[in-house]
Every structure is written in structure tokens, then in C-alpha cells.
C-alpha atoms as a PDB file:
ATOM      1  CA  MET A   1     131.466 -53.662 -30.294  1.00  0.00           C
ATOM      2  CA  ASN A   2     132.989 -53.769 -26.850  1.00  0.00           C
ATOM      3  CA  TYR A   3     136.346 -55.509 -26.563  1.00  0.00           C
ATOM      4  CA  ARG A   4     139.608 -55.609 -24.696  1.00  0.00           C
ATOM      5  CA  ILE A   5     143.127 -56.329 -25.897  1.00  0.00           C
ATOM      6  CA  GLU A   6     144.832 -59.095 -23.904  1.00  0.00           C
ATOM      7  CA  THR A   7     148.389 -60.445 -24.301  1.00  0.00           C
ATOM      8  CA  LYS A   8     149.086 -63.996 -23.006  1.00  0.00           C
ATOM      9  CA  GLU A   9     152.141 -66.163 -22.821  1.00  0.00           C
ATOM     10  CA  ALA A  10     151.963 -69.561 -24.463  1.00  0.00           C
ATOM     11  CA  PHE A  11     149.780 -72.054 -22.641  1.00  0.00           C
ATOM     12  CA  CYS A  12     148.834 -75.686 -22.917  1.00  0.00           C
ATOM     13  CA  ILE A  13     145.415 -77.054 -23.618  1.00  0.00           C
ATOM     14  CA  THR A  14     144.182 -80.629 -23.293  1.00  0.00           C
ATOM     15  CA  GLY A  15     141.193 -82.056 -25.126  1.00  0.00           C
ATOM     16  CA  ILE A  16     139.862 -83.750 -28.243  1.00  0.00           C
ATOM     17  CA  SER A  17     140.273 -82.548 -31.769  1.00  0.00           C
ATOM     18  CA  ALA A  18     138.858 -83.034 -35.238  1.00  0.00           C
ATOM     19  CA  PRO A  19     140.310 -81.943 -38.589  1.00  0.00           C
ATOM     20  CA  LEU A  20     138.864 -78.720 -40.048  1.00  0.00           C
ATOM     21  CA  ASP A  21     138.135 -78.269 -43.706  1.00  0.00           C
ATOM     22  CA  LYS A  22     139.446 -75.274 -45.673  1.00  0.00           C
ATOM     23  CA  GLU A  23     135.791 -74.989 -46.889  1.00  0.00           C
ATOM     24  CA  ILE A  24     134.466 -73.063 -43.896  1.00  0.00           C
ATOM     25  CA  GLU A  25     130.798 -73.972 -44.415  1.00  0.00           C
ATOM     26  CA  HIS A  26     131.664 -77.667 -43.897  1.00  0.00           C
ATOM     27  CA  ASN A  27     132.952 -76.858 -40.439  1.00  0.00           C
ATOM     28  CA  PHE A  28     129.568 -75.394 -39.397  1.00  0.00           C
ATOM     29  CA  MET A  29     128.340 -79.003 -39.541  1.00  0.00           C
ATOM     30  CA  VAL A  30     131.380 -80.790 -38.054  1.00  0.00           C
ATOM     31  CA  VAL A  31     131.921 -78.629 -34.971  1.00  0.00           C
ATOM     32  CA  PRO A  32     128.381 -78.609 -33.503  1.00  0.00           C
ATOM     33  CA  LYS A  33     128.213 -82.400 -33.944  1.00  0.00           C
ATOM     34  CA  MET A  34     131.542 -82.727 -32.139  1.00  0.00           C
ATOM     35  CA  TRP A  35     130.242 -80.666 -29.195  1.00  0.00           C
ATOM     36  CA  GLN A  36     126.997 -82.724 -29.124  1.00  0.00           C
ATOM     37  CA  GLU A  37     128.938 -86.042 -28.924  1.00  0.00           C
ATOM     38  CA  ALA A  38     131.369 -84.683 -26.289  1.00  0.00           C
ATOM     39  CA  SER A  39     128.475 -83.607 -24.063  1.00  0.00           C
ATOM     40  CA  VAL A  40     126.681 -86.948 -24.399  1.00  0.00           C
ATOM     41  CA  ASN A  41     129.673 -89.279 -23.984  1.00  0.00           C
ATOM     42  CA  GLY A  42     131.111 -87.626 -20.837  1.00  0.00           C
ATOM     43  CA  THR A  43     134.106 -85.975 -22.462  1.00  0.00           C
ATOM     44  CA  ILE A  44     133.127 -82.439 -21.419  1.00  0.00           C
ATOM     45  CA  GLN A  45     132.709 -83.525 -17.761  1.00  0.00           C
ATOM     46  CA  LYS A  46     136.118 -85.208 -17.799  1.00  0.00           C
ATOM     47  CA  LEU A  47     137.764 -82.143 -19.347  1.00  0.00           C
ATOM     48  CA  ALA A  48     136.125 -79.796 -16.839  1.00  0.00           C
ATOM     49  CA  GLY A  49     137.798 -81.812 -14.075  1.00  0.00           C
ATOM     50  CA  MET A  50     141.220 -81.242 -15.662  1.00  0.00           C
ATOM     51  CA  MET A  51     140.906 -77.454 -15.892  1.00  0.00           C
ATOM     52  CA  ASP A  52     143.597 -75.940 -13.681  1.00  0.00           C
ATOM     53  CA  THR A  53     145.067 -72.828 -15.364  1.00  0.00           C
ATOM     54  CA  PRO A  54     143.562 -69.617 -16.865  1.00  0.00           C
ATOM     55  CA  LEU A  55     141.653 -69.443 -19.407  1.00  0.00           C
ATOM     56  CA  THR A  56     138.859 -70.679 -17.280  1.00  0.00           C
ATOM     57  CA  GLY A  57     136.001 -72.330 -19.106  1.00  0.00           C
ATOM     58  CA  LEU A  58     135.509 -74.844 -21.840  1.00  0.00           C
ATOM     59  CA  LEU A  59     137.461 -73.852 -24.916  1.00  0.00           C
ATOM     60  CA  GLY A  60     136.797 -74.205 -28.586  1.00  0.00           C
ATOM     61  CA  VAL A  61     140.156 -73.658 -30.291  1.00  0.00           C
ATOM     62  CA  SER A  62     140.521 -73.335 -34.074  1.00  0.00           C
ATOM     63  CA  ALA A  63     144.129 -73.972 -34.909  1.00  0.00           C
ATOM     64  CA  CYS A  64     144.295 -72.929 -38.568  1.00  0.00           C
ATOM     65  CA  ASN A  65     147.765 -71.755 -39.425  1.00  0.00           C
ATOM     66  CA  ASP A  66     149.624 -72.460 -42.635  1.00  0.00           C
ATOM     67  CA  GLU A  67     152.188 -74.895 -41.244  1.00  0.00           C
ATOM     68  CA  GLU A  68     149.781 -77.444 -39.754  1.00  0.00           C
ATOM     69  CA  HIS A  69     146.682 -79.279 -40.739  1.00  0.00           C
ATOM     70  CA  TRP A  70     143.670 -77.329 -39.520  1.00  0.00           C
ATOM     71  CA  LYS A  71     142.168 -78.659 -36.331  1.00  0.00           C
ATOM     72  CA  TYR A  72     139.360 -77.751 -33.944  1.00  0.00           C
ATOM     73  CA  PHE A  73     139.820 -78.610 -30.277  1.00  0.00           C
ATOM     74  CA  ILE A  74     137.257 -78.946 -27.500  1.00  0.00           C
ATOM     75  CA  ALA A  75     139.572 -78.462 -24.605  1.00  0.00           C
ATOM     76  CA  VAL A  76     140.515 -76.853 -21.279  1.00  0.00           C
ATOM     77  CA  SER A  77     143.597 -74.948 -20.226  1.00  0.00           C
ATOM     78  CA  SER A  78     145.486 -77.478 -18.105  1.00  0.00           C
ATOM     79  CA  THR A  79     148.901 -78.619 -16.928  1.00  0.00           C
ATOM     80  CA  LYS A  80     147.520 -82.175 -16.424  1.00  0.00           C
ATOM     81  CA  THR A  81     148.037 -84.867 -19.074  1.00  0.00           C
ATOM     82  CA  SER A  82     146.000 -87.904 -19.993  1.00  0.00           C
ATOM     83  CA  ASP A  83     146.410 -90.670 -22.525  1.00  0.00           C
ATOM     84  CA  GLU A  84     142.746 -90.097 -23.370  1.00  0.00           C
ATOM     85  CA  PHE A  85     143.269 -86.538 -24.567  1.00  0.00           C
ATOM     86  CA  GLU A  86     145.484 -84.628 -26.974  1.00  0.00           C
ATOM     87  CA  GLU A  87     147.669 -81.712 -25.975  1.00  0.00           C
ATOM     88  CA  TYR A  88     148.330 -78.534 -27.952  1.00  0.00           C
ATOM     89  CA  THR A  89     150.367 -75.451 -27.060  1.00  0.00           C
ATOM     90  CA  VAL A  90     148.680 -72.213 -27.907  1.00  0.00           C
ATOM     91  CA  PRO A  91     151.465 -69.806 -28.816  1.00  0.00           C
ATOM     92  CA  ALA A  92     152.044 -66.491 -27.015  1.00  0.00           C
ATOM     93  CA  SER A  93     149.959 -63.842 -28.717  1.00  0.00           C
ATOM     94  CA  THR A  94     147.837 -60.729 -28.402  1.00  0.00           C
ATOM     95  CA  TRP A  95     144.071 -61.197 -28.688  1.00  0.00           C
ATOM     96  CA  ALA A  96     141.067 -58.957 -29.147  1.00  0.00           C
ATOM     97  CA  VAL A  97     138.544 -60.338 -26.684  1.00  0.00           C
ATOM     98  CA  PHE A  98     134.779 -59.950 -27.252  1.00  0.00           C
ATOM     99  CA  SER A  99     132.128 -60.975 -24.749  1.00  0.00           C
ATOM    100  CA  GLY A 100     128.751 -62.299 -25.720  1.00  0.00           C
ATOM    101  CA  THR A 101     125.546 -63.987 -24.450  1.00  0.00           C
ATOM    102  CA  GLY A 102     122.781 -65.850 -26.115  1.00  0.00           C
ATOM    103  CA  THR A 103     122.470 -69.245 -27.772  1.00  0.00           C
ATOM    104  CA  ASN A 104     125.389 -71.230 -29.001  1.00  0.00           C
ATOM    105  CA  GLN A 105     124.356 -70.092 -32.481  1.00  0.00           C
ATOM    106  CA  SER A 106     124.975 -66.483 -31.498  1.00  0.00           C
ATOM    107  CA  ILE A 107     128.686 -67.093 -31.030  1.00  0.00           C
ATOM    108  CA  GLN A 108     129.062 -67.776 -34.729  1.00  0.00           C
ATOM    109  CA  GLU A 109     127.191 -64.569 -35.532  1.00  0.00           C
ATOM    110  CA  LEU A 110     129.499 -62.588 -33.216  1.00  0.00           C
ATOM    111  CA  GLU A 111     132.614 -64.139 -34.900  1.00  0.00           C
ATOM    112  CA  GLN A 112     131.284 -63.144 -38.306  1.00  0.00           C
ATOM    113  CA  ARG A 113     130.573 -59.564 -37.145  1.00  0.00           C
ATOM    114  CA  ILE A 114     134.110 -59.238 -35.696  1.00  0.00           C
ATOM    115  CA  ILE A 115     135.708 -60.258 -38.952  1.00  0.00           C
ATOM    116  CA  ALA A 116     133.345 -58.316 -41.204  1.00  0.00           C
ATOM    117  CA  GLU A 117     132.775 -55.137 -39.126  1.00  0.00           C
ATOM    118  CA  TRP A 118     135.375 -54.679 -36.400  1.00  0.00           C
ATOM    119  CA  LEU A 119     138.605 -55.982 -37.908  1.00  0.00           C
ATOM    120  CA  PRO A 120     138.667 -53.790 -41.105  1.00  0.00           C
ATOM    121  CA  THR A 121     138.473 -50.558 -39.107  1.00  0.00           C
ATOM    122  CA  SER A 122     140.243 -51.545 -35.867  1.00  0.00           C
ATOM    123  CA  GLY A 123     143.852 -50.756 -36.632  1.00  0.00           C
ATOM    124  CA  TYR A 124     144.660 -54.467 -36.177  1.00  0.00           C
ATOM    125  CA  GLU A 125     145.138 -57.358 -38.486  1.00  0.00           C
ATOM    126  CA  TYR A 126     144.718 -61.078 -38.085  1.00  0.00           C
ATOM    127  CA  ALA A 127     147.727 -62.693 -36.440  1.00  0.00           C
ATOM    128  CA  ASN A 128     149.011 -66.254 -36.888  1.00  0.00           C
ATOM    129  CA  ALA A 129     147.560 -67.888 -33.753  1.00  0.00           C
ATOM    130  CA  PRO A 130     144.372 -69.893 -33.000  1.00  0.00           C
ATOM    131  CA  ASP A 131     140.915 -68.377 -32.598  1.00  0.00           C
ATOM    132  CA  ILE A 132     139.547 -69.277 -29.164  1.00  0.00           C
ATOM    133  CA  GLU A 133     135.954 -69.545 -27.982  1.00  0.00           C
ATOM    134  CA  VAL A 134     135.718 -69.507 -24.150  1.00  0.00           C
ATOM    135  CA  TYR A 135     132.426 -70.862 -22.830  1.00  0.00           C
ATOM    136  CA  LEU A 136     131.928 -69.360 -19.354  1.00  0.00           C
ATOM    137  CA  ASN A 137     128.370 -70.736 -19.026  1.00  0.00           C
ATOM    138  CA  PRO A 138     127.820 -73.575 -21.466  1.00  0.00           C
ATOM    139  CA  ASP A 139     124.025 -73.674 -21.250  1.00  0.00           C
ATOM    140  CA  PRO A 140     123.113 -73.810 -24.944  1.00  0.00           C
ATOM    141  CA  GLN A 141     120.027 -71.512 -24.454  1.00  0.00           C
ATOM    142  CA  ASN A 142     121.707 -68.970 -22.192  1.00  0.00           C
ATOM    143  CA  ALA A 143     125.432 -69.212 -23.119  1.00  0.00           C
ATOM    144  CA  GLN A 144     127.970 -66.720 -21.790  1.00  0.00           C
ATOM    145  CA  TYR A 145     131.136 -66.720 -23.843  1.00  0.00           C
ATOM    146  CA  GLU A 146     134.165 -64.825 -25.065  1.00  0.00           C
ATOM    147  CA  VAL A 147     135.645 -64.821 -28.525  1.00  0.00           C
ATOM    148  CA  TRP A 148     139.434 -64.389 -28.642  1.00  0.00           C
ATOM    149  CA  ILE A 149     140.738 -63.257 -32.060  1.00  0.00           C
ATOM    150  CA  PRO A 150     144.567 -63.194 -32.476  1.00  0.00           C
ATOM    151  CA  VAL A 151     145.675 -59.735 -33.620  1.00  0.00           C
ATOM    152  CA  SER A 152     148.673 -57.589 -34.288  1.00  0.00           C
ATOM    153  CA  LYS A 153     148.924 -53.867 -34.925  1.00  0.00           C
ATOM    154  CA  LYS A 154     148.601 -52.985 -38.606  1.00  0.00           C
ATOM    155  CA  LYS A 155     151.844 -51.822 -40.124  1.00  0.00           C
ATOM    156  CA  LYS A 156     151.524 -48.326 -41.646  1.00  0.00           C
END
């Protein structure tokens, strides 16, 4: 699996969110429905107009740390604020970044392969920061995306 390691300072995202369930399978129904509604009701177009800082692209952010309720955001990296959208600060972290193409279903397959195949032998462990999906070309049949997994070096 091709990847790169990238360290980023904290940055702000703006978007909509929905609670995530600790039962992961449930989220595989909630999240696609959320994207569908956001594309139909104009939310994605509004968010795209607010994008003004790197990470460039539509973001799917899974904020699942122990201190907070788990949430999934459809968002953009932005310094702009709006009463219509929620803000969240992604903490500074180091990420393993994987690129992919295919259907929007293939991003879930890539995420599962990263966790099952890459992470156990990588010399890294999961860090306490959100997972990020970056949709570079959101066409559902020919998507281009990156999966950002928060990591830290394994302690020996």
C-alpha cells in the first residue's frame, strides 16, 4: 500500500454532523444517507464555497475519541463561519495518508485494508485524532480520495 506520513497543525473545519454509533455497522447506513441528503439539499455546494484553507476537498471526518460523543462531519477546511454550520477543530497530529480511486464504496474497503493489513506491520499505532476522508473528485462512480489515519510511532 502506498502512503505518505504528513504532520499538520490544528485546523478548523466547518460543516454538518451526525452522531456516530459505537456499533460500527450501524454507521455504514447513517453516513451514506447523510451524504445523499447533503448533496440533494444544497449543503455540499454551500460548503464547497466556504473552503479556503488546506485540506482541499470535501471532508468526511470521524471524530471518535474517548472524551467526546462520536460524530461524523461532512465539512470543509475553512476559516469562515456560518450560523448554518457547525465548527470543529481537528487537533495537530501526524497522519498516514493513503490515496485511492474508484466508487465511494471503495473508500470503505481501503479503510478496512489499512486497519487490517497496514497498521499491524507499519511500526505505527492509532493516535487519538479524527480519521479524515478527503474527496478530491466526489463523482460517486469515479471518486478520487485520500484516507488520513492518525498515527504515532509504536513505542518499543
